[in-house]
Amino acid sequence: MDKIKVTGLKKSYGSNEVLKGIDMEIGEGEVVCVIGPSGSGKSTLLRCLNLLEEISAGKVVVDDYDLSDKNSDINKIRENIGMVFQHFNLFPHMSVLKNITFAPVELKKMTPAEAEKQALALLERVGLSDKADAYPASLSGGQKQRVAIARALAMNPDVMLFDEPTSALDPEMVGEVLGVMQDLAREGMTMVIVTHEMGFAREVGHRVIFMDGGYIVEEGTPEEVFGSPKHERTISFLEKVL
Amino acid sequence: MRIQKKMTGFLVLLVFFFSFMGSLVPSAHAAEANKTYVIGTDTTFAPFEYQDANGDFVGIDMDLINAIAEDQGFKVEIKSLGFNAALQALQSGNVDGVIAGMSITDERKQTFDFSDPYFEAGPMMGVAADNDTIKSYEDLRGKRVAVKVGTEGATFADSIKDKYGFTLATFDDSSQLVDEVKAGGSVALFEDYPVLAYGIQQGNGIKTVTNKEKGGSYGFAVNKGQNPELMRMFNQGLANLKNSGKYDAIIAQYLGSVDAASGADIGGEAAAKKSRLGLIWESMPAFMTGLGYTMFYTIVSLFFAFLLGLLFGSMKVSHNKFLRGIATVFVDVFRGIPLLILAFFIYFAIPQAFGFKMEVWMASILALALNAGAYVTEIIRGGIQSIDKGQMEAARSLGVPYGNTMRKIILPQAIKVMVPSFINQMVITLKDTSILSIIGLVELAQSGKLVIARTYQTFDVYLTIAIMYLIVITILTKIADRLERRIGRG
């Protein structure tokens, strides 16, 4: 059973076509890393998977919900798709605990007490038990991103989307965030990760997708893509980043 | 056929009967002893109607109508509406009569029935008390002369200005004329005799050197064909007062000398001048009341402006083109129209075009709220758009709907950004209430104008009013600063 199925996806901003026809299937529990030069459309593709970007043409089905269908309840679908952003986007006016409990309580998934209990468990999982009452402004980048992951997990999603989760971090903080993600992958979470961390992609990813110019140019296991890239553009990209 | 005719006859009879009954009802009503009539008047037209130091309406008109009412055994309820508004209210039947130092003109006779004249007005020239060079119209050649717009004085001065070779400067307010002449901008003023005489009696530093010109006379007005009983009682009462000498007493109380023909004498015994501080002190209750109204109108208008701003501000940041368009039009229109014009439009133009009556306070709140609402809309839009769009995306990606995200995530952050602009808008709106004094709204600036109309102490009054605005705004800004710091920390 495919968790995510994308067929003929196109996305344009005015006359500028960013995605030019994407076909992609992601199975349950699969960890897919999307790599490629900037401007290749990889972030846009990710944002189409929870409709942060409107879809210009084609079809995106997540968990049997058709996102391209105007009648589908997008809020319902999003509850099941967690997202982690490059710039964390924590709510600065709420404590760490409140950041995590906000959505489950607001959407009446849990009572405040249940949500708090869960939030504390999640904070322990990302190694930030002592930061429950802190405000985002007092956290380091790595801590912020771990809170953001906990916040996304609070809705108990089936799928997690990561949009360059370590790009805005100081190098010494990348490890702690990747560590949390690696744990998550091991637990069987379906994950789509747009990343520049080739080492992580090779180590954790089940599959690697290389995008360029709005197309998926090449995909395969990390060994295939990193070990013996077939396409010329993949080769030149990897030469530059590795 | 026969039956039909009978029916018709019966119907006609019925109609007659009811119309007869109908005509009976009001006259039966009018005959009632001690009936209360609602009388409209101007807000300030000293010495005919103005507020005294206690805020009570006094003046020749007020004393006359009260004396006549007492003489004739009816009651009056005075409504101080402003001259134009009073006439509108009379036409729409909201008041029974108007007494407002109104000249009897042929034009007005088309619409209203006038009483016997109760006062002979007519324009008269005034010069500064220390001026020895202007002794007649001849001396005005090549000089500038001040007049008040729409008065008989203005009409008269205009009619002789070519003959005597002087130019006119037109003002809105009697006290402005006096200040103009005292400051030397104009050498003389032409003003309606009673206004001039009253001012001189108050010691406004003006004297007269010529005689009163022949001019119009003032009358009490009812709507044409209505309230004949009231009109009859007014004329009867006026005649009684003139016979008893009470009329002369009232006039003398306000104008000093009754002998208007020898105008040069008037104001000979100017009222003992109060000390400057004493005058301000005496007017303080009126100023404080005015200040209270200023605060009240500011708060109420800002409340509605905030609601408008919230509504149109949210529309401006929505994804719906149509809603955005409506909000943009709202902002453009009400930010683009000067508050003064907006007030005129709401208070005068719209009620006249659609035939209804608008209260001054309502028009004022509407004008202020719409004007401030346009600015608040922009403040709210700017505040919302200053919040990183990642905040909206983060909440939406969790499945939280747009509205909840707006309320719980975006607005709490945006408000911190908006607070300084809100404080700014509050100060602007508080000051802008003074503009509404032009349509007669009683607030701090208007309280000042009313006192000046009575006392002619322009400098002292405006200085006091300015200081009062300054104090209140400084206090409010300090409170707001403290509030802002607290929000900023939270």
XYZ file of C-alpha atoms in Angstrom:
732
model
C 0.000 0.000 0.000
C 1.385 3.399 -0.984
C 1.246 6.008 1.727
C 1.785 8.811 -0.763
C 1.048 8.658 -4.479
C 1.844 11.571 -6.768
C 0.897 11.488 -10.442
C 1.581 14.137 -13.084
C 2.023 16.883 -10.475
C 2.631 20.339 -11.897
C 3.042 23.613 -10.101
C 3.510 27.065 -11.580
C 3.778 30.560 -10.162
C 2.307 32.629 -12.931
C 4.253 31.701 -16.042
C 7.090 30.165 -14.065
C 6.652 26.390 -13.962
C 8.472 24.992 -10.940
C 7.246 21.382 -11.057
C 6.887 20.014 -14.553
C 5.256 16.631 -14.001
C 6.204 14.600 -10.965
C 5.334 10.915 -10.466
C 6.271 9.424 -7.150
C 5.163 6.675 -4.800
C 6.158 6.335 -1.187
C 5.324 3.236 0.811
C 4.428 2.970 4.473
C 7.456 3.226 6.775
C 9.671 4.323 3.913
C 12.230 7.100 4.444
C 12.748 9.082 1.243
C 15.390 11.764 0.930
C 14.942 14.381 -1.806
C 18.179 15.995 -2.961
C 19.063 18.388 -5.726
C 20.411 21.863 -6.465
C 18.528 24.875 -5.117
C 15.691 25.929 -7.374
C 15.135 22.360 -8.508
C 11.634 22.318 -6.994
C 12.269 19.908 -4.128
C 10.837 22.149 -1.414
C 7.851 22.974 -3.589
C 7.215 19.275 -4.107
C 7.291 18.715 -0.350
C 4.920 21.628 0.275
C 2.493 20.214 -2.284
C 2.236 17.061 -0.189
C 0.302 18.916 2.529
C -1.099 21.589 0.237
C 0.880 24.499 1.635
C 1.270 25.098 -2.079
C -1.779 24.831 -4.284
C -1.506 22.162 -6.940
C -1.659 23.467 -10.517
C -2.246 20.099 -12.198
C -2.009 16.404 -11.432
C -2.946 14.361 -8.430
C -1.601 13.950 -4.898
C -3.067 11.187 -2.743
C -1.955 10.827 0.880
C -3.416 7.995 2.945
C -6.239 7.527 0.406
C -7.194 11.229 0.684
C -7.073 13.027 -2.621
C -5.480 16.435 -1.935
C -6.189 17.658 -5.432
C -9.925 17.214 -4.802
C -11.303 20.630 -3.823
C -13.918 18.993 -1.616
C -11.552 17.127 0.647
C -11.161 18.518 4.148
C -7.584 19.756 4.044
C -7.415 20.396 7.800
C -8.357 16.776 8.473
C -5.658 15.560 6.079
C -3.007 17.852 7.546
C -3.609 16.495 11.038
C -2.119 13.291 9.743
C 0.915 14.875 8.033
C 3.500 16.470 10.294
C 5.829 19.096 8.911
C 9.178 20.429 10.099
C 10.448 23.691 8.611
C 13.895 25.015 7.879
C 13.317 28.006 10.170
C 11.514 26.022 12.877
C 8.528 28.404 12.958
C 7.912 27.879 16.656
C 5.227 30.106 18.165
C 7.302 32.739 19.991
C 4.501 33.829 22.331
C 4.025 30.326 23.755
C 6.194 28.222 26.023
C 7.764 25.055 24.630
C 5.056 22.974 26.307
C 2.308 25.220 24.912
C 3.840 24.996 21.429
C 3.461 21.227 21.557
C 0.023 21.043 23.194
C -1.507 23.853 21.118
C -2.739 21.868 18.118
C -4.055 18.738 19.923
C -5.967 20.917 22.396
C -7.163 23.447 19.830
C -8.450 20.662 17.594
C -9.985 18.877 20.565
C -7.948 15.730 20.022
C -6.974 15.697 23.680
C -7.799 17.366 26.968
C -5.152 19.849 28.116
C -4.002 17.347 30.743
C -3.591 14.518 28.237
C -1.819 16.813 25.803
C 0.571 17.970 28.500
C 1.394 14.425 29.501
C 2.068 13.534 25.899
C 4.122 16.695 25.357
C 6.380 15.871 28.299
C 6.893 12.368 26.900
C 7.748 13.830 23.493
C 10.177 16.301 25.045
C 11.896 13.431 26.776
C 12.104 11.635 23.476
C 13.857 14.605 21.827
C 16.000 15.122 24.914
C 14.529 18.421 26.115
C 12.620 17.455 29.260
C 14.068 20.428 31.131
C 12.887 22.986 28.575
C 9.115 22.548 28.952
C 8.591 26.013 30.453
C 11.181 27.830 28.375
C 10.220 30.205 25.574
C 11.559 29.608 22.044
C 13.696 32.763 22.140
C 15.871 31.203 24.873
C 16.598 28.001 22.906
C 19.463 27.232 20.554
C 18.698 26.392 16.931
C 19.118 22.676 17.491
C 16.817 22.775 20.508
C 14.252 24.757 18.571
C 14.217 22.232 15.763
C 13.814 19.345 18.196
C 10.846 21.148 19.778
C 9.432 21.645 16.285
C 9.703 17.913 15.658
C 7.980 17.197 18.975
C 5.261 19.680 18.042
C 4.630 17.914 14.737
C 4.611 14.510 16.444
C 2.015 15.704 18.965
C -0.725 15.192 16.370
C 0.361 11.546 15.993
C 0.834 11.844 12.229
C 1.360 8.895 9.901
C 3.685 10.878 7.650
C 6.389 13.415 8.496
C 7.685 15.991 6.020
C 11.054 17.672 6.661
C 11.932 20.795 4.671
C 15.718 21.225 4.977
C 15.531 20.730 8.754
C 19.237 21.326 9.383
C 20.034 24.064 6.847
C 19.587 26.922 9.311
C 21.595 25.268 12.073
C 25.138 25.851 13.219
C 27.204 22.782 12.233
C 27.632 21.580 15.817
C 23.856 21.351 16.227
C 23.083 19.353 13.114
C 23.874 16.070 14.802
C 21.318 16.348 17.598
C 18.501 17.002 15.097
C 19.562 14.230 12.725
C 19.772 11.906 15.706
C 16.132 12.514 16.576
C 15.175 11.957 12.934
C 17.153 8.757 12.783
C 15.282 7.434 15.863
C 12.037 8.340 14.192
C 13.007 6.474 11.026
C 13.947 3.440 13.054
C 10.499 3.449 14.686
C 8.931 3.035 11.254
C 7.667 6.571 10.534
C 7.004 7.352 6.885
C 9.275 10.294 6.158
C 9.978 12.580 3.217
C 13.107 14.668 3.813
C 14.384 17.493 1.635
C 18.001 17.725 2.677
C 21.543 18.755 1.854
C 22.940 16.254 4.362
C 24.223 13.636 1.920
C 25.732 11.553 4.718
C 22.399 11.367 6.468
C 20.589 10.551 3.221
C 23.006 7.743 2.518
C 22.823 6.344 6.034
C 19.149 6.729 6.963
C 17.311 6.983 3.659
C 15.691 3.922 2.156
C 15.457 5.709 -1.116
C 17.012 8.846 -2.603
C 15.317 11.066 -5.187
C 17.440 13.494 -7.187
C 15.534 16.454 -8.611
C 16.631 19.060 -11.121
C 14.730 21.668 -13.131
C 11.315 20.584 -11.889
C 11.732 16.909 -12.767
C 12.748 13.806 -10.874
C 15.944 13.029 -12.716
C 17.002 9.887 -10.908
C 15.901 7.763 -7.988
C 16.989 4.601 -6.242
C 18.568 3.208 -3.120
C 21.324 5.347 -1.557
C 23.833 2.838 -2.862
C 22.526 3.212 -6.410
C 22.279 6.992 -6.437
C 25.436 7.775 -4.499
C 27.452 4.708 -5.579
C 26.733 4.534 -9.288
C 24.709 7.542 -10.452
C 23.478 7.031 -14.009
C 22.393 10.481 -15.049
C 24.908 13.096 -16.039
C 23.262 15.843 -13.963
C 23.257 13.618 -10.874
C 26.941 12.950 -11.346
C 27.851 16.611 -11.660
C 25.678 17.566 -8.667
C 27.193 14.881 -6.466
C 30.674 15.844 -7.558
C 30.038 19.345 -6.270
C 28.540 18.439 -2.897
C 30.493 15.352 -1.864
C -77.686 50.179 -8.763
C -79.525 51.685 -5.846
C -77.682 49.556 -3.360
C -74.389 50.488 -4.914
C -75.223 54.165 -4.662
C -76.192 53.758 -1.054
C -72.919 51.993 -0.345
C -70.945 54.759 -2.000
C -72.808 57.364 -0.034
C -72.109 55.493 3.160
C -68.435 55.235 2.350
C -68.180 58.933 1.622
C -69.844 59.623 4.934
C -67.431 57.315 6.667
C -64.434 59.036 5.133
C -65.795 62.421 6.183
C -66.435 61.191 9.667
C -62.922 59.913 10.150
C -61.238 62.919 8.647
C -63.368 65.076 10.924
C -62.365 62.997 13.911
C -58.800 63.218 12.764
C -58.894 66.980 12.621
C -60.445 67.074 16.044
C -57.720 65.146 17.760
C -54.819 67.593 17.441
C -56.846 70.657 18.294
C -58.228 68.931 21.342
C -54.637 68.160 22.177
C -53.449 71.713 21.696
C -56.107 73.098 23.940
C -54.746 71.054 26.790
C -53.414 73.271 29.556
C -49.705 73.189 30.265
C -48.796 71.432 27.067
C -45.034 71.132 26.554
C -43.674 72.453 23.267
C -40.268 71.429 22.001
C -38.363 74.517 20.830
C -35.216 74.230 18.743
C -32.422 76.795 18.884
C -28.831 77.490 17.885
C -25.897 76.202 19.925
C -24.330 79.581 20.408
C -25.440 82.960 19.108
C -24.779 85.434 21.884
C -26.666 87.346 23.105
C -29.682 85.394 21.830
C -28.674 81.969 23.012
C -25.500 80.773 24.673
C -24.391 78.757 27.651
C -23.635 80.617 30.827
C -20.893 79.608 33.233
C -23.152 76.923 34.703
C -23.819 75.392 31.301
C -27.425 76.655 31.269
C -28.828 78.133 28.101
C -29.502 81.816 28.505
C -29.880 84.792 26.195
C -32.587 87.052 24.806
C -34.316 84.228 22.920
C -34.233 81.910 25.903
C -35.509 84.517 28.354
C -38.190 85.635 25.913
C -39.570 82.202 25.139
C -39.576 81.283 28.820
C -41.301 84.514 29.795
C -43.878 84.054 27.031
C -44.464 80.467 28.060
C -45.027 81.559 31.630
C -47.325 84.357 30.515
C -49.380 82.040 28.296
C -49.321 78.986 30.523
C -47.455 76.440 28.435
C -44.178 74.664 28.941
C -41.112 74.616 26.721
C -38.378 72.133 26.286
C -35.298 73.720 24.705
C -33.243 71.717 22.242
C -29.919 73.275 21.336
C -29.321 71.828 17.888
C -27.403 74.387 15.897
C -29.089 76.768 13.492
C -29.313 74.580 10.394
C -30.164 71.474 12.355
C -32.916 73.317 14.211
C -34.532 74.336 10.919
C -34.281 70.776 9.637
C -35.808 69.477 12.836
C -38.641 71.969 12.479
C -39.364 70.792 8.946
C -39.331 67.159 9.958
C -41.583 67.875 12.936
C -39.042 66.935 15.578
C -39.464 70.334 17.185
C -42.624 72.479 17.356
C -40.962 75.860 16.915
C -37.580 77.510 16.422
C -36.295 80.658 18.100
C -32.728 81.295 17.060
C -32.194 84.944 16.248
C -33.628 84.119 12.843
C -34.200 86.957 10.371
C -37.609 86.976 8.761
C -36.987 86.649 5.007
C -39.293 86.051 2.069
C -37.417 82.859 1.292
C -37.982 81.461 4.750
C -41.642 82.488 4.645
C -42.113 79.879 1.908
C -41.378 77.153 4.422
C -42.219 78.624 7.808
C -44.814 80.789 9.498
C -43.252 83.670 11.424
C -44.449 85.466 14.537
C -44.582 89.224 14.895
C -40.986 90.498 14.875
C -39.571 90.364 18.386
C -36.303 92.123 17.661
C -35.117 94.738 15.199
C -31.592 93.848 14.180
C -29.614 95.474 11.407
C -25.888 95.732 10.747
C -23.558 98.096 12.523
C -19.900 98.985 12.258
C -17.425 98.420 15.076
C -13.802 99.539 15.437
C -11.116 98.913 18.016
C -11.724 100.938 21.180
C -8.391 102.743 20.822
C -8.907 103.597 17.161
C -9.357 107.346 16.585
C -8.977 107.447 12.807
C -12.109 105.612 11.675
C -15.109 107.782 12.374
C -17.304 107.089 9.352
C -17.570 104.812 6.356
C -15.539 107.388 4.421
C -12.487 106.589 6.537
C -12.516 102.982 5.350
C -11.144 103.808 1.904
C -8.295 101.486 0.938
C -8.635 99.514 4.188
C -9.717 96.009 5.040
C -12.972 95.248 6.875
C -13.957 92.015 8.632
C -17.373 90.361 8.270
C -18.957 87.091 9.358
C -20.180 84.820 6.619
C -23.940 84.848 6.012
C -24.773 87.793 8.262
C -26.647 90.984 7.455
C -23.426 92.769 8.299
C -21.669 90.927 5.499
C -24.422 91.708 3.011
C -24.448 95.360 3.992
C -20.663 95.745 3.882
C -20.605 94.076 0.481
C -23.222 96.525 -0.811
C -21.215 99.620 0.175
C -17.665 98.393 -0.339
C -17.353 99.779 -3.868
C -18.818 103.115 -2.898
C -16.347 103.563 -0.022
C -13.501 101.612 -1.583
C -12.628 98.986 1.041
C -12.056 95.241 0.841
C -13.641 92.413 2.848
C -12.183 89.606 4.943
C -14.722 86.913 5.747
C -14.731 84.849 8.942
C -16.844 82.079 10.435
C -17.149 83.294 13.959
C -18.029 86.553 15.703
C -15.117 86.250 18.084
C -12.772 85.883 15.130
C -13.997 89.245 13.805
C -13.184 90.893 17.088
C -9.744 89.320 17.231
C -9.065 90.325 13.642
C -9.872 93.955 14.351
C -8.015 94.061 17.672
C -4.985 92.492 16.033
C -5.121 95.153 13.343
C -5.672 92.861 10.356
C -8.822 94.799 9.583
C -9.663 98.314 10.699
C -13.354 97.692 11.266
C -16.001 95.004 11.373
C -19.612 94.852 10.324
C -21.731 92.748 12.609
C -25.384 92.393 13.432
C -26.206 95.063 15.973
C -27.239 92.837 18.907
C -24.132 90.658 18.621
C -21.926 93.724 18.469
C -23.702 95.417 21.354
C -23.463 92.340 23.515
C -19.752 91.956 22.815
C -19.107 95.564 23.706
C -21.066 95.138 26.898
C -18.799 92.200 27.712
C -15.813 94.501 27.302
C -14.415 92.958 24.142
C -12.410 96.060 23.280
C -14.596 97.247 20.437
C -16.546 100.481 20.154
C -19.093 101.840 17.738
C -18.786 105.138 15.905
C -21.703 105.068 13.500
C -25.414 104.411 13.784
C -27.143 101.118 13.254
C -28.262 100.501 9.674
C -31.774 99.491 8.881
C -32.016 95.757 8.629
C -34.124 92.711 9.153
C -36.073 91.706 12.157
C -36.059 88.451 14.044
C -39.059 86.186 14.385
C -40.142 82.982 16.015
C -40.960 80.262 13.470
C -43.235 77.239 13.213
C -43.594 74.924 10.270
C -45.945 76.389 7.672
C -49.575 75.742 8.590
C -48.749 73.914 11.789
C -49.015 74.767 15.473
C -51.229 77.856 14.977
C -52.064 77.680 18.675
C -48.401 78.049 19.638
C -47.984 80.948 17.212
C -51.044 82.704 18.595
C -49.769 82.308 22.155
C -46.298 83.580 21.181
C -47.666 86.750 19.602
C -50.053 87.348 22.491
C -47.335 86.730 25.056
C -44.875 88.998 23.230
C -47.442 91.806 23.222
C -48.075 91.308 26.920
C -44.336 91.419 27.721
C -43.871 94.606 25.714
C -46.757 96.239 27.569
C -45.537 95.184 30.973
C -41.966 96.408 30.351
C -40.601 92.932 30.855
C -39.459 92.863 27.224
C -37.331 95.976 27.687
C -35.880 94.535 30.858
C -34.754 91.393 29.064
C -33.184 93.322 26.198
C -31.446 95.719 28.566
C -30.037 92.846 30.544
C -28.079 91.680 27.505
C -27.489 94.814 25.457
C -27.144 97.484 28.104
C -28.936 100.322 26.353
C -32.292 99.757 24.690
C -31.859 102.824 22.555
C -30.443 101.050 19.560
C -30.862 104.001 17.231
C -28.143 105.978 18.935
C -25.729 103.125 18.679
C -22.729 105.172 19.681
C -23.861 105.024 23.269
C -24.059 101.316 23.643
C -21.597 99.545 25.814
C -20.898 102.777 27.663
C -21.053 100.895 30.902
C -19.219 97.710 30.100
C -19.687 94.976 32.633
C -17.056 95.028 35.318
C -14.253 92.945 33.887
C -13.509 89.796 35.774
C -9.902 88.902 36.420
C -8.432 86.675 33.730
C -7.806 83.862 36.136
C -11.279 84.301 37.616
C -12.835 83.898 34.215
C -10.938 80.686 33.504
C -11.760 79.402 36.958
C -15.424 80.204 36.444
C -15.398 78.391 33.085
C -13.578 75.358 34.435
C -16.725 73.275 35.082
C -17.765 73.830 31.455
C -14.273 72.860 30.260
C -14.220 69.739 32.418
C -17.607 68.698 31.073
C -16.294 69.323 27.562
C -13.206 67.276 28.310
C -15.397 64.463 29.614
C -17.319 64.471 26.345
C -14.088 64.555 24.353
C -12.881 61.435 26.180
C -16.266 59.778 25.806
C -16.458 60.404 22.061
C -12.852 59.316 21.639
C -13.409 56.021 23.433
C -16.721 55.223 21.749
C -15.429 56.143 18.290
C -12.240 54.150 18.774
C -14.256 51.161 19.919
C -16.243 51.164 16.686
C -13.133 52.042 14.675
C -11.476 48.986 16.175
C -14.391 46.749 15.181
C -14.319 48.207 11.670
C -10.556 47.801 11.527
C -10.741 44.204 12.672
C -13.379 43.412 10.053
C -11.756 45.194 7.120
C -8.236 44.356 8.284
C -9.039 40.645 8.177
C -10.643 41.146 4.784
C -7.493 42.855 3.547
C -5.277 39.892 4.410
C -7.735 37.259 3.162
C -7.121 35.274 -0.005
C -10.485 36.273 -1.426
C -10.016 38.956 -4.078
C -13.563 40.251 -3.628
C -13.216 40.764 0.134
C -9.829 42.375 -0.343
C -11.392 44.723 -2.883
C -14.173 45.817 -0.540
C -11.687 46.488 2.255
C -9.421 48.455 -0.061
C -12.316 50.637 -1.180
C -13.299 51.221 2.461
C -9.804 52.346 3.373
C -9.326 54.480 0.270
C -12.650 56.253 0.684
C -12.490 57.057 4.388
C -8.778 57.771 4.464
C -9.164 59.946 1.390
C -11.982 62.173 2.660
C -10.973 64.867 5.163
C -12.711 64.363 8.503
C -14.303 67.791 8.241
C -15.912 67.000 4.889
C -16.944 63.561 6.126
C -18.663 65.170 9.115
C -20.480 67.674 6.896
C -21.505 64.873 4.596
C -22.861 62.648 7.347
C -24.494 65.413 9.330
C -25.884 67.686 6.612
C -25.793 66.067 3.196
C -27.034 62.530 3.779
C -29.942 63.408 6.109
C -31.094 66.087 3.669
C -30.843 63.831 0.651
C -32.799 61.044 2.297
C -35.090 63.106 4.487
C -34.228 61.958 7.966
C -32.714 63.590 10.985
C -29.273 62.803 12.327
C -28.245 63.625 15.879
C -24.978 65.540 16.213
C -23.451 62.967 18.533
C -24.344 60.146 16.194
C -22.940 61.926 13.153
C -19.787 62.723 15.100
C -19.223 59.170 16.276
C -19.903 57.881 12.767
C -17.465 60.312 11.184
C -14.740 59.667 13.747
C -15.236 55.901 13.689
C -15.187 55.679 9.897
C -12.144 57.922 9.647
C -10.210 56.162 12.406
C -11.534 52.799 11.193
C -9.743 53.264 7.882
C -6.468 53.903 9.681
C -7.019 51.053 12.159
C -7.658 48.745 9.189
C -4.245 49.621 7.838
C -2.637 49.234 11.273
C -4.167 45.777 11.646
C -3.256 44.762 8.103
C 0.300 45.938 8.606
C 0.532 44.191 11.954
C -0.722 40.894 10.568
C 1.517 41.071 7.522
C 4.540 41.832 9.681
C 4.265 38.351 11.197
C 6.442 35.789 9.405
C 4.277 33.663 7.123
C 6.015 30.607 8.558
C 3.809 31.081 11.627
C 0.677 30.639 9.574
C 2.200 27.687 7.712
C 3.329 25.969 10.912
C -0.136 26.150 12.452
C -1.922 25.222 9.223
C 0.414 22.248 8.707
C -0.801 20.938 12.061
C -4.365 20.997 10.773
C -5.450 24.131 12.642
C -8.021 26.069 10.549
C -7.316 29.593 9.251
C -9.597 31.403 11.701
C -8.195 29.690 14.792
C -4.665 30.288 13.565
C -5.449 33.962 13.065
C -6.894 34.349 16.557
C -4.473 32.201 18.554
C -1.196 32.488 16.659
C -1.083 35.519 14.358
C -3.114 38.195 16.177
C -1.473 37.776 19.622
C 1.890 38.412 17.981
C 0.593 41.088 15.632
C -1.010 43.088 18.452
C 2.419 43.727 19.967
C 3.459 45.229 16.674
C 0.248 47.258 16.439
C 0.197 48.766 19.935
C 2.413 51.793 19.215
C 0.321 52.611 16.134
C -2.884 52.198 18.127
C -1.633 54.651 20.733
C -0.775 57.049 17.946
C -4.265 56.676 16.469
C -5.847 57.217 19.876
C -4.008 60.531 20.255
C -5.006 61.567 16.731
C -8.671 60.682 17.262
C -8.746 62.484 20.604
C -7.463 65.623 18.921
C -9.738 65.128 15.926
C -12.861 65.292 18.102
C -12.218 69.045 18.184
C -12.926 69.182 14.440
C -16.484 68.037 15.163
C -17.129 71.293 17.041
C -17.795 72.665 13.568
C -21.101 70.765 13.482
C -21.814 71.809 17.050
C -20.655 68.732 18.936
C -20.192 69.689 22.558
C -16.671 68.665 23.509
C -13.617 70.459 24.842
C -12.948 72.731 21.841
C -16.639 73.601 21.558
C -16.790 74.380 25.289
C -13.977 76.812 24.672
C -15.763 78.401 21.717
C -18.918 78.783 23.789
C -17.010 80.576 26.545
C -15.276 82.815 23.994
C -18.618 83.633 22.398
C -19.729 84.860 25.808
C -16.571 86.518 27.079
C -14.345 87.256 24.060
C -11.291 86.134 26.054
C -9.781 84.333 23.081
C -6.192 84.022 24.250
C -6.860 82.835 27.776
C -9.496 80.318 26.750
C -7.591 78.732 23.876
C -4.442 78.625 26.003
C -6.343 76.807 28.740
C -7.928 74.397 26.253
C -4.587 73.688 24.584
C -2.985 72.930 27.946
C -5.874 70.638 28.858
C -5.455 68.649 25.637
C -1.731 68.508 26.264
C -2.117 67.209 29.811
C -4.673 64.558 28.912
C -2.733 63.308 25.899
C 0.516 63.211 27.855
C -1.123 61.191 30.638
C -2.721 58.794 28.152
C 0.545 58.344 26.279
C 2.395 57.572 29.508
C -0.217 55.002 30.511
C -0.060 53.507 27.030
C 3.748 53.345 27.170
C 3.589 51.396 30.399
C 0.974 49.086 28.898
C 3.102 48.616 25.805
C 6.109 47.609 27.880
C 4.016 45.112 29.799
C 2.637 43.545 26.624
C 6.115 43.524 25.120
C 7.440 41.579 28.080
C 4.535 39.080 28.247
